[in-house]
């Protein structure tokens, strides 16, 4: 009898802590547990922590000596699974230091990208990074990623 009670108490405690983490993630309402209790469960809620009502991606372009711009595919520089690639593409670890520091890291990335592309034989004189944002669509992720529905912001440019 005590063993069964202990097992059920452990399961109920686990469900309460996980439920508390889910409530905090979705509603930003503090659950009455200390952070050290919910920290691991909150980490499990990662897929829900950054959910937005819009889609976004970065666009990388290199400028040729004649002034034309061409897209740069950075996928071969980030050979990771989607979640890891997403974190690295957005440089999320630097966002907590403020917008200015976050943008400095994008400039550093653009300079590295310019060097790497030149080493691959591209004669770019400049690299720029844009942040594109558009509304979600039931038709698919990129369906509304068109000039009419997309807001484009220049993040940085490196020469």
Steps between C-alpha positions, in 0.01 A plus 500: 500500500766765586693414183198558277422825681861619453492415128176691451631796700810516278289489184264769634793723600656457156170587329451805724849633427467434125152655499638803684772539239244474219275760663797735545611444139161560343348760734805646678322436830733398783420166658564470875825305458852635534697539176739215582201263504351606166825580314536158335132475411505852358787391275277222364252768392754644252283443191233727650724772643564684174169446323381804305207587278734577210774333293848637451841423357829665424608575146872526418624678189843559354580800281707445188751765377249606233247593772260210458387300802458122517361274767742309722392160626641455850374144553842346435642724776239369743485121453265440792148374557223761468475603867875547541523677165218733605673595826829564323342693210320738736806523728255456786765462770599864446149648505500518879781758492277758332425607147828685445718205600279262303547712186876510559502120489314509167768738368769257619313218326471704179876567504570128549258415221671749269840344575369145449327586174814669367698188594250297295579713195220758515618853427256673734579853608224505760258271684168607646249326722126564490230383739179411317173466689156401368168371629427131539283332241306171499642451149851446637805659656624699199165565333478867604874562478453739210590871471138599559470318834861515623659759724874517434748655742870547433684343793855581398740546210870413501771606254 
